Coordinates of C-alpha atoms and ligand atoms in Angstrom, one line a residue:
X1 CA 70.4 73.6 115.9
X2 CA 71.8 72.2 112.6
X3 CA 73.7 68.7 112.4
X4 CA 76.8 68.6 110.5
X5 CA 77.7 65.2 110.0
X6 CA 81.9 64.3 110.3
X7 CA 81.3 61.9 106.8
X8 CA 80.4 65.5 105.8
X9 CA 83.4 67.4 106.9
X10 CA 85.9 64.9 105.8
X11 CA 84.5 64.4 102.0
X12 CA 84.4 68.1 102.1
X13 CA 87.9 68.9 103.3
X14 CA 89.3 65.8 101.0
X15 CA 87.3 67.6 97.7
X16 CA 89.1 71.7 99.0
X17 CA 92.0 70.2 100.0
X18 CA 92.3 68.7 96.3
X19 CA 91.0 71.5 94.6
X20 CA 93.3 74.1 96.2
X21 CA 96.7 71.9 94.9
X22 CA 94.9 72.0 91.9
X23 CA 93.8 74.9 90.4
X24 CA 94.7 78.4 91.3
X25 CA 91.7 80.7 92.2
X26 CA 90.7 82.6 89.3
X27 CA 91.6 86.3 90.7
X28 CA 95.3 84.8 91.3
X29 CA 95.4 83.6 87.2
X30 CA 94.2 87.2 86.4
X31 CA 96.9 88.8 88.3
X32 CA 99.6 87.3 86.5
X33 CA 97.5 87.9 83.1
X34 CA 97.5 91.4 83.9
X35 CA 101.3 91.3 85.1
X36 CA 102.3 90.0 81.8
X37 CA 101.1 93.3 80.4
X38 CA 103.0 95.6 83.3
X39 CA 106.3 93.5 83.4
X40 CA 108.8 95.6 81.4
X41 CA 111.8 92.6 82.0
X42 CA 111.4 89.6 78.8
X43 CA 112.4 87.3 81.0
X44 CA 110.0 88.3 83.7
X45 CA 107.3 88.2 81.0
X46 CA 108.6 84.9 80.4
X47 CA 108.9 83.4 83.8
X48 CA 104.9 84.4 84.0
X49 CA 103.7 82.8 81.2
X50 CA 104.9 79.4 82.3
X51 CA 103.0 80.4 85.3
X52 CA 100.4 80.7 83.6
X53 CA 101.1 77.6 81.4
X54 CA 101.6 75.5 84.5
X55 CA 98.4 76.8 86.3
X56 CA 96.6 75.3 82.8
X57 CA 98.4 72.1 83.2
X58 CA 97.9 71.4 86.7
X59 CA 93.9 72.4 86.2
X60 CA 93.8 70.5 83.0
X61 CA 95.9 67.6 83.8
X62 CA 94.1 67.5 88.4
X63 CA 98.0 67.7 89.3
X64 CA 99.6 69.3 92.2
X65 CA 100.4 73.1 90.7
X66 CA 103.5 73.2 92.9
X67 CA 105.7 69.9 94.4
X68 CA 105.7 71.7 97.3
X69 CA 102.1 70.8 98.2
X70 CA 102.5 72.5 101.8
X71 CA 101.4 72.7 105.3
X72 CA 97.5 71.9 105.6
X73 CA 96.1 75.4 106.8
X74 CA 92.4 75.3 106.9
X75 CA 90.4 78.2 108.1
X76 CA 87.0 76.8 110.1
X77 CA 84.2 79.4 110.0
X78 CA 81.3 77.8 112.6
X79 CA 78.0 78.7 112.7
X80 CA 77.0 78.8 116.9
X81 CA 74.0 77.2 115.7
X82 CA 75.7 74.0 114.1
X83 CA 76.5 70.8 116.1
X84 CA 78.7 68.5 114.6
X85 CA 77.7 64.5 115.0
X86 CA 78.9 61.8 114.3
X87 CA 82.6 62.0 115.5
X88 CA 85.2 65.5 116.2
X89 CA 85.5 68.2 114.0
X90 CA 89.4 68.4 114.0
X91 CA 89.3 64.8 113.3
X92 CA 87.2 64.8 110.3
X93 CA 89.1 67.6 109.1
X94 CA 92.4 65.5 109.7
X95 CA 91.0 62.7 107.9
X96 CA 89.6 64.9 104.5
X97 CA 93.3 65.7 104.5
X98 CA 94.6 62.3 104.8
X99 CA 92.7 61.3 102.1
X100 CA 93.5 63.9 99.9
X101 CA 97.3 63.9 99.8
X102 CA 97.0 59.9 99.5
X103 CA 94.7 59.8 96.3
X104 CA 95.8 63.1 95.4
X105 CA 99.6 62.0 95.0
X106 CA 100.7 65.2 96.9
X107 CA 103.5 64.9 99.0
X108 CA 102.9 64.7 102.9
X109 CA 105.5 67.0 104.2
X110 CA 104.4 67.2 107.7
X111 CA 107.4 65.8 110.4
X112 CA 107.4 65.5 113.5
X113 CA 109.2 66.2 116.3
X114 CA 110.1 69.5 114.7
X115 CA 113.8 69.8 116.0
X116 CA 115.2 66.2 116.5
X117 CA 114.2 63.4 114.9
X118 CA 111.9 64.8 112.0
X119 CA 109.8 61.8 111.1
X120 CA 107.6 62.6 108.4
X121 CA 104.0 61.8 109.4
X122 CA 103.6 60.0 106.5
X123 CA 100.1 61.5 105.8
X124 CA 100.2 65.1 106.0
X125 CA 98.2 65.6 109.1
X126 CA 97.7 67.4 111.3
X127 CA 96.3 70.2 109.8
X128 CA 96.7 73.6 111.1
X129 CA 93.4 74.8 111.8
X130 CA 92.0 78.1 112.9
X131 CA 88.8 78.8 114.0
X132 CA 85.9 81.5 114.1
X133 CA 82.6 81.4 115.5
X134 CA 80.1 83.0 113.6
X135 CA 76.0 83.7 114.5
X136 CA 73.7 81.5 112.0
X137 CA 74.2 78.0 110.7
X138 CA 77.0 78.3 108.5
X139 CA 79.9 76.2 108.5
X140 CA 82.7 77.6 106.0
X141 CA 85.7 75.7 105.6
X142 CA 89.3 77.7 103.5
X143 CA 91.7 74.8 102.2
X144 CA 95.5 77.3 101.8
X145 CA 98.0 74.8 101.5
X146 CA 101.0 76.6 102.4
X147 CA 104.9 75.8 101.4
X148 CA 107.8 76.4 103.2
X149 CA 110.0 78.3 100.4
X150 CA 107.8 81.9 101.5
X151 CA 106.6 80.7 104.8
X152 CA 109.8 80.7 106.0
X153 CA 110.4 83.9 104.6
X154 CA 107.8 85.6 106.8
X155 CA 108.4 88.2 109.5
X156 CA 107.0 88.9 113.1
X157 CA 108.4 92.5 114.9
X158 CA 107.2 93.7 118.0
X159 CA 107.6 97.5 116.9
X160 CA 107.4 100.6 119.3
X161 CA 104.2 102.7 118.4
X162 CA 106.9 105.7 118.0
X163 CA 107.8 103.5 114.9
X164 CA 104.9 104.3 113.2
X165 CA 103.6 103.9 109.6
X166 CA 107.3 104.5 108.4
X167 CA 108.2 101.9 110.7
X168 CA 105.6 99.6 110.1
X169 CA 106.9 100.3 106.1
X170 CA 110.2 99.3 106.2
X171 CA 110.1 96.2 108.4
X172 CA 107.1 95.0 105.8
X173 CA 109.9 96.1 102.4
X174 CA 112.9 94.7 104.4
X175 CA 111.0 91.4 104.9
X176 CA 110.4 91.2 100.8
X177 CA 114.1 92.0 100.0
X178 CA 115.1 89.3 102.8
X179 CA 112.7 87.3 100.9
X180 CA 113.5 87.1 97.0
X181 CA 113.9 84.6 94.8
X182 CA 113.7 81.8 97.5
X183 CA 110.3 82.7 97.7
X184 CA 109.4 82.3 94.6
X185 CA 107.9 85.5 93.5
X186 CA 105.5 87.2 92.3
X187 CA 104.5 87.1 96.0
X188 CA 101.2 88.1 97.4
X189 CA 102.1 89.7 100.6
X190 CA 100.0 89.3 103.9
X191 CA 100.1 92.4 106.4
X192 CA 98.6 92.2 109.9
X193 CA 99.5 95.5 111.9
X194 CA 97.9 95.4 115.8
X195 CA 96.1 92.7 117.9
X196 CA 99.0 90.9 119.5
X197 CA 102.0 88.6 119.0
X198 CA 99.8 85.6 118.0
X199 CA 96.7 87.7 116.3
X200 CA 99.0 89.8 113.8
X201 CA 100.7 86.8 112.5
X202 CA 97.1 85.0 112.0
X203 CA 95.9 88.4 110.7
X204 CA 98.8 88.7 107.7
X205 CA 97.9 84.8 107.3
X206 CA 94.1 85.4 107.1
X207 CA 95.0 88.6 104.3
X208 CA 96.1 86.5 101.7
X209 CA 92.8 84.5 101.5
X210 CA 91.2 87.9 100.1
X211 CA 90.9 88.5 96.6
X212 CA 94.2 89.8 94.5
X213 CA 93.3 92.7 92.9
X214 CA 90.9 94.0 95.6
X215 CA 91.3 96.7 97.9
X216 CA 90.5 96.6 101.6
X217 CA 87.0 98.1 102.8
X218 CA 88.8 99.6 105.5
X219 CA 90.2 103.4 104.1
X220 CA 93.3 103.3 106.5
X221 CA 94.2 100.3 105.4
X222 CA 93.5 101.1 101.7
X223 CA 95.9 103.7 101.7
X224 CA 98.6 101.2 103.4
X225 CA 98.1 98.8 100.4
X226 CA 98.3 101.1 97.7
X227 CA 101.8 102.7 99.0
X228 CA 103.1 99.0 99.8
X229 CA 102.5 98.1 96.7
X230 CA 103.8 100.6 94.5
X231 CA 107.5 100.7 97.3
X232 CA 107.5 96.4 97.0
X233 CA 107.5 96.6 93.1
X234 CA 109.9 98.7 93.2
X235 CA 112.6 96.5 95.0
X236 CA 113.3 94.7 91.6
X237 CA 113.4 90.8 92.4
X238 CA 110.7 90.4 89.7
X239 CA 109.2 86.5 88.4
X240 CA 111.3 84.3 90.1
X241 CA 113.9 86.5 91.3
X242 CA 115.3 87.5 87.5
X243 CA 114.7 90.9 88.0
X244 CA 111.4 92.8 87.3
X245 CA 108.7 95.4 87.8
X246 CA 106.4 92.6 89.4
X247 CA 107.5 91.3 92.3
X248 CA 104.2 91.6 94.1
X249 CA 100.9 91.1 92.4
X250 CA 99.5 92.7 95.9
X251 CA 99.6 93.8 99.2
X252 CA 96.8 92.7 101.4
X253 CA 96.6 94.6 104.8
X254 CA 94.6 93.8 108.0
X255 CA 94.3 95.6 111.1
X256 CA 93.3 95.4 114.3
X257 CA 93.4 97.4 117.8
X258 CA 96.2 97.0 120.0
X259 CA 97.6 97.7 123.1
X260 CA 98.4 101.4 123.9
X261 CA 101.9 100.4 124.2
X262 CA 102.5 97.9 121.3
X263 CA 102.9 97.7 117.3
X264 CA 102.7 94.3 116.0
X265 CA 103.4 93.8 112.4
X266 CA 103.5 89.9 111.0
X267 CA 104.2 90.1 107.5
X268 CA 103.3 86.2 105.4
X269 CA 104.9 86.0 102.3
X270 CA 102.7 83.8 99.8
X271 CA 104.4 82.9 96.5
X272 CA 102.9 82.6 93.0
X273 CA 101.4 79.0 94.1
X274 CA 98.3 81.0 96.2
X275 CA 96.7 78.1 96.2
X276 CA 93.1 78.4 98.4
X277 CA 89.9 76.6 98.1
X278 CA 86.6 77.0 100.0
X279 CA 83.0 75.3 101.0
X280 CA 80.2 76.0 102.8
X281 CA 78.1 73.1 104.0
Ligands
SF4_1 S1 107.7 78.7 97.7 FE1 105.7 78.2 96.7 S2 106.1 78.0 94.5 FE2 108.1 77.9 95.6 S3 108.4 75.7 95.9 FE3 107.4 76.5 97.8 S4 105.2 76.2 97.4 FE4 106.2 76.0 95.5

């Protein structure tokens, strides 16, 4: 059995939960260099290069990429063979982000109670954490900040399987058009068809942590991705909203078995600030 200390866990999560507000991944900063050369509106082209200027600055400069420093999401992988000591995981994970948005200047935008009084929490904990057991010794830890401009975009539908793929298509278009400018595109966007209410929402959350650019493994939902893709650029919001050919640098699909009876489809919106950061310890 392998000890994970908690000192460990928080210094880790502070160090992600930094990095992610800090610098975009490096597969994100090559999808808008490559949609500078496919964006036929000039003011789309402009729009992405002070994307791209801002993803220099913020890197350049350790400041947050986006004001909007967002909703702590952090993905735990955990080995079965790792025992953590020295205090509880969710706390140390709690604390790395407490830390963080203090020193980091990033603003804590958690509240709480959600409907009445809204009291901001001052800190920006709790996290929202979501977990995985995994054979071995590993223990993985995915730092997604997440804003509210596309979260709150995003779309849960309970179809009927009679709906089907064209089914599945339109709610997952409709929910980009909904979107536009107020989620401040170009959008990833996070597909998660099957499972159930709960698992396709965390499925279309856990797509976006997969590399822009890259196709699923998974042929079926391959061919998904490459005909969502090609329909979402087509609706015309663009960089920003100003109208454009890129309104999506991608379309990440997962799926999952579901009940003979159902079709869940969650689709998460992620705006140009796909911010993630990882560490294994
Ligand atoms: S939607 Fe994204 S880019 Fe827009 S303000 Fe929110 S976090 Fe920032």
């Amino acid at each position: 059995m392998r000890e994970v200390h908690y000192s460990q866990i928080v210094e880790a999560v502070r160090e992600i939960a930094l990095r992610a507000n800090y610098e975009l991944p490096q597969d994100v900063e090559l999808a808008y260099r490559r949609a500078l050369e496919t964006e036929e509106s000039e003011l789309g082209k402009e729009v992405l290069q002070q994307i791209l200027l801002n993803i220099k600055a913020s890197k350049e400069e350790q400041m947050a990429y986006c004001q909007d420093t967002g909703v702590a999401v952090v993905f735990v992988e955990i080995g079965q063979d790792v025992r953590v000591v020295g205090g509880a995981l969710e706390e140390a994970i709690n604390e790395g982000v407490r830390r963080a948005y203090a020193e980091g200047y990033l603003r804590a935008s958690m509240v709480y109670d959600p409907v009445f009084e809204r009291k901001n929490t001052k800190d920006n904990a709790p996290a929202v954490v979501h977990y995985r057991v995994v054979p071995g010794e590993v223990l993985r830890l995915v730092f997604a900040p997440k804003g509210a401009g596309s979260e709150n975009t995003s779309r849960l539908a309970m179809l009927k399987p009679a709906d089907g793929w064209e089914g599945v298509k339109n709610f997952v278009l409709e929910t980009v058009r909904l979107a536009g400018p107020n989620a401040c595109p170009p959008f990833t966007v996070g597909v998660g068809i099957g499972g159930t209410f709960e698992y396709c929402a965390l499925l279309a959350k856990r797509a976006l942590l997969r590399p822009v650019g890259e196709r699923s493994s998974d042929p079926v939902a391959r061919r998904m991705e490459e005909e969502l893709i090609e329909e979402v650029n087509k609706i015309g919001w663009g960089p920003m909203g100003f109208g454009g050919t890129v309104t999506a640098v991608d379309v990440k699909v997962e799926l999952y078995p579901c009940h003979i009876a159902s079709l869940p489809v969650a689709v998460n919106i992620q705006c140009h600030a796909s911010r993630h950061a990882e560490v294994e310890l």
